[in-house]
Amino acid sequence: GESVGLHLPTLSVQEGDNSIINCAYSNSASDYFIWYKQESGKGPQFIIDIRSNMDKRQGQRVTVLLNKTVKHLSLQIAATQPGDSAVYFCAESPLTGGGNKLTFGTGTQLKVEL
Amino acid sequence: ETGVTQTPRHLVMGMTNKKSLKCEQHLGHNAMYWYKQSAKKPLELMFVYSLEERVENNSVPSRFSPECPNSSHLFLHLHTLQPEDSALYLCASSQVMGGNSPLHFGNGTRLTVT
């Protein structure tokens, strides 16, 4: 079946640096993509989403980039802070959409070093 | 505060016990979900309710029994569980099930089956 995966299980960055977390997907019919942040002891928290008709979307200190040609999604966090330490994972769903069609990745652990 | 509240936060139960997990959403959403999160695995969708009707059961064993009495409340009834059922159980809601609206998660119930 189709799968969503992340390149690196753990990413360590210095406080103040920019972080880039990557996600590869294999379903060419994927149309909607979401990034979630999960802190220890908490549920996943929605960060940002993007539709396949866009290649970039910006939020507060975060930017999501979508490269449909190579089926690659990335989350960029500017000026990484200790509070950004968490597991980040992407999810995708096809054009037909629906919350029941979301496929989640396994996650990347982001560690912010002081 | 996520808008989705789950109780209890932690639960330890024996294999012969019967217990229930509770979820309540305060977001006015029409769809609710149960997910299972195990270590180093992607989120696994268990059940989906839309407008209080069950629309998906992802081949979940019958020892897990969901109940959705109204659009704000969701229960997961547990009986004769196995140790491998130990995991974080997450409830989520979305504005609608169809279309692309992000899921909003609760902080989960950490279940340990002894």
PDB file of C-alpha atoms in Angstrom, chain B residues 5-112:
ATOM      1  CA  THR B   5     -10.802  16.401  26.403  1.00  0.00           C
ATOM      2  CA  GLN B   6     -10.011  12.780  27.147  1.00  0.00           C
ATOM      3  CA  THR B   7     -10.408  10.927  30.438  1.00  0.00           C
ATOM      4  CA  PRO B   8      -8.773   9.218  32.139  1.00  0.00           C
ATOM      5  CA  ARG B   9      -5.246  10.307  31.237  1.00  0.00           C
ATOM      6  CA  HIS B  10      -3.805   7.016  32.458  1.00  0.00           C
ATOM      7  CA  LEU B  11      -5.414   3.609  32.867  1.00  0.00           C
ATOM      8  CA  VAL B  12      -4.029   0.318  34.067  1.00  0.00           C
ATOM      9  CA  MET B  13      -6.274  -2.678  33.645  1.00  0.00           C
ATOM     10  CA  GLY B  14      -6.077  -6.431  33.841  1.00  0.00           C
ATOM     11  CA  MET B  15      -7.019  -8.627  30.927  1.00  0.00           C
ATOM     12  CA  THR B  16     -10.346  -9.557  32.489  1.00  0.00           C
ATOM     13  CA  ASN B  17     -11.432  -6.005  33.346  1.00  0.00           C
ATOM     14  CA  LYS B  18     -13.990  -3.835  31.603  1.00  0.00           C
ATOM     15  CA  LYS B  19     -13.275  -0.132  31.344  1.00  0.00           C
ATOM     16  CA  SER B  20     -14.290   2.816  29.182  1.00  0.00           C
ATOM     17  CA  LEU B  21     -12.406   5.735  27.706  1.00  0.00           C
ATOM     18  CA  LYS B  22     -14.239   9.025  27.331  1.00  0.00           C
ATOM     19  CA  CYS B  23     -13.793  11.855  24.884  1.00  0.00           C
ATOM     20  CA  GLU B  24     -15.588  15.175  24.713  1.00  0.00           C
ATOM     21  CA  GLN B  25     -15.092  17.878  22.104  1.00  0.00           C
ATOM     22  CA  HIS B  26     -16.059  21.507  22.609  1.00  0.00           C
ATOM     23  CA  LEU B  27     -15.439  22.639  19.035  1.00  0.00           C
ATOM     24  CA  GLY B  28     -18.839  22.049  17.479  1.00  0.00           C
ATOM     25  CA  HIS B  29     -17.361  19.474  15.104  1.00  0.00           C
ATOM     26  CA  ASN B  30     -19.422  16.828  13.336  1.00  0.00           C
ATOM     27  CA  ALA B  31     -16.849  14.023  13.065  1.00  0.00           C
ATOM     28  CA  MET B  32     -15.006  12.152  15.799  1.00  0.00           C
ATOM     29  CA  TYR B  33     -12.269   9.555  15.645  1.00  0.00           C
ATOM     30  CA  TRP B  34     -10.419   7.007  17.752  1.00  0.00           C
ATOM     31  CA  TYR B  35      -6.753   6.407  16.987  1.00  0.00           C
ATOM     32  CA  LYS B  36      -4.207   4.051  18.508  1.00  0.00           C
ATOM     33  CA  GLN B  37      -0.628   5.277  18.870  1.00  0.00           C
ATOM     34  CA  SER B  38       2.079   2.715  19.557  1.00  0.00           C
ATOM     35  CA  ALA B  39       5.780   3.452  19.919  1.00  0.00           C
ATOM     36  CA  LYS B  40       7.559   4.140  16.639  1.00  0.00           C
ATOM     37  CA  LYS B  41       4.460   3.380  14.581  1.00  0.00           C
ATOM     38  CA  PRO B  42       2.215   5.701  12.599  1.00  0.00           C
ATOM     39  CA  LEU B  43      -1.144   6.583  14.063  1.00  0.00           C
ATOM     40  CA  GLU B  44      -3.648   3.800  13.413  1.00  0.00           C
ATOM     41  CA  LEU B  45      -7.230   4.788  12.714  1.00  0.00           C
ATOM     42  CA  MET B  46      -9.696   2.641  14.655  1.00  0.00           C
ATOM     43  CA  PHE B  47     -13.154   4.156  14.312  1.00  0.00           C
ATOM     44  CA  VAL B  48     -14.811   7.150  12.698  1.00  0.00           C
ATOM     45  CA  TYR B  49     -18.163   8.697  13.501  1.00  0.00           C
ATOM     46  CA  SER B  50     -19.840  11.342  11.419  1.00  0.00           C
ATOM     47  CA  LEU B  51     -22.981  12.973  12.761  1.00  0.00           C
ATOM     48  CA  GLU B  52     -23.155  10.215  15.375  1.00  0.00           C
ATOM     49  CA  GLU B  53     -23.153   7.457  12.754  1.00  0.00           C
ATOM     50  CA  ARG B  54     -20.239   5.031  12.608  1.00  0.00           C
ATOM     51  CA  VAL B  55     -18.772   5.304   9.137  1.00  0.00           C
ATOM     52  CA  GLU B  56     -15.595   3.320   9.527  1.00  0.00           C
ATOM     53  CA  ASN B  57     -14.328   0.389  11.533  1.00  0.00           C
ATOM     54  CA  ASN B  58     -10.774  -0.382  10.558  1.00  0.00           C
ATOM     55  CA  SER B  59     -10.769  -4.110  11.272  1.00  0.00           C
ATOM     56  CA  VAL B  60     -10.569  -3.465  14.976  1.00  0.00           C
ATOM     57  CA  PRO B  61     -11.035  -6.497  17.279  1.00  0.00           C
ATOM     58  CA  SER B  62     -14.414  -6.739  18.940  1.00  0.00           C
ATOM     59  CA  ARG B  63     -12.837  -6.288  22.373  1.00  0.00           C
ATOM     60  CA  PHE B  64     -12.898  -2.573  21.450  1.00  0.00           C
ATOM     61  CA  SER B  65     -16.422  -1.190  21.228  1.00  0.00           C
ATOM     62  CA  PRO B  66     -17.093   2.465  20.365  1.00  0.00           C
ATOM     63  CA  GLU B  67     -20.139   4.494  21.274  1.00  0.00           C
ATOM     64  CA  CYS B  68     -21.159   7.962  20.129  1.00  0.00           C
ATOM     65  CA  PRO B  69     -24.266   9.138  21.996  1.00  0.00           C
ATOM     66  CA  ASN B  70     -24.124  12.638  20.478  1.00  0.00           C
ATOM     67  CA  SER B  71     -21.824  14.728  18.318  1.00  0.00           C
ATOM     68  CA  SER B  72     -19.832  15.979  21.314  1.00  0.00           C
ATOM     69  CA  HIS B  73     -19.117  12.709  23.082  1.00  0.00           C
ATOM     70  CA  LEU B  74     -17.308   9.548  22.120  1.00  0.00           C
ATOM     71  CA  PHE B  75     -16.570   6.474  24.192  1.00  0.00           C
ATOM     72  CA  LEU B  76     -14.351   3.459  23.715  1.00  0.00           C
ATOM     73  CA  HIS B  77     -15.461   0.476  25.753  1.00  0.00           C
ATOM     74  CA  LEU B  78     -12.749  -2.041  26.530  1.00  0.00           C
ATOM     75  CA  HIS B  79     -13.080  -5.659  27.630  1.00  0.00           C
ATOM     76  CA  THR B  80     -10.794  -8.704  27.796  1.00  0.00           C
ATOM     77  CA  LEU B  81      -7.875  -6.776  26.355  1.00  0.00           C
ATOM     78  CA  GLN B  82      -4.458  -8.215  25.597  1.00  0.00           C
ATOM     79  CA  PRO B  83      -1.060  -6.847  26.689  1.00  0.00           C
ATOM     80  CA  GLU B  84      -0.345  -5.832  23.085  1.00  0.00           C
ATOM     81  CA  ASP B  85      -3.280  -3.437  23.326  1.00  0.00           C
ATOM     82  CA  SER B  86      -1.194  -1.258  25.632  1.00  0.00           C
ATOM     83  CA  ALA B  87      -0.787   2.067  23.827  1.00  0.00           C
ATOM     84  CA  LEU B  88      -1.822   5.707  23.759  1.00  0.00           C
ATOM     85  CA  TYR B  89      -5.415   6.034  22.610  1.00  0.00           C
ATOM     86  CA  LEU B  90      -6.183   9.335  20.980  1.00  0.00           C
ATOM     87  CA  CYS B  91      -9.519  10.909  20.277  1.00  0.00           C
ATOM     88  CA  ALA B  92      -9.833  13.510  17.545  1.00  0.00           C
ATOM     89  CA  SER B  93     -12.529  15.598  15.930  1.00  0.00           C
ATOM     90  CA  SER B  94     -12.879  17.505  12.687  1.00  0.00           C
ATOM     91  CA  GLN B  95     -15.403  19.998  11.429  1.00  0.00           C
ATOM     92  CA  VAL B  96     -16.673  17.543   8.863  1.00  0.00           C
ATOM     93  CA  MET B  97     -15.478  14.097   7.841  1.00  0.00           C
ATOM     94  CA  GLY B  98     -15.489  14.721   4.120  1.00  0.00           C
ATOM     95  CA  GLY B  99     -13.255  17.351   2.599  1.00  0.00           C
ATOM     96  CA  ASN B 100      -9.954  18.443   4.017  1.00  0.00           C
ATOM     97  CA  SER B 101     -10.332  19.831   7.504  1.00  0.00           C
ATOM     98  CA  PRO B 102      -7.558  19.129  10.011  1.00  0.00           C
ATOM     99  CA  LEU B 103      -8.056  16.790  12.923  1.00  0.00           C
ATOM    100  CA  HIS B 104      -7.918  18.222  16.425  1.00  0.00           C
ATOM    101  CA  PHE B 105      -6.597  15.722  18.955  1.00  0.00           C
ATOM    102  CA  GLY B 106      -7.018  15.273  22.661  1.00  0.00           C
ATOM    103  CA  ASN B 107      -4.060  14.455  24.892  1.00  0.00           C
ATOM    104  CA  GLY B 108      -4.892  10.779  24.919  1.00  0.00           C
ATOM    105  CA  THR B 109      -5.339   8.006  27.435  1.00  0.00           C
ATOM    106  CA  ARG B 110      -2.207   6.001  28.202  1.00  0.00           C
ATOM    107  CA  LEU B 111      -3.470   2.427  28.552  1.00  0.00           C
ATOM    108  CA  THR B 112      -1.473  -0.343  30.130  1.00  0.00           C
TER     109      THR B 112
END
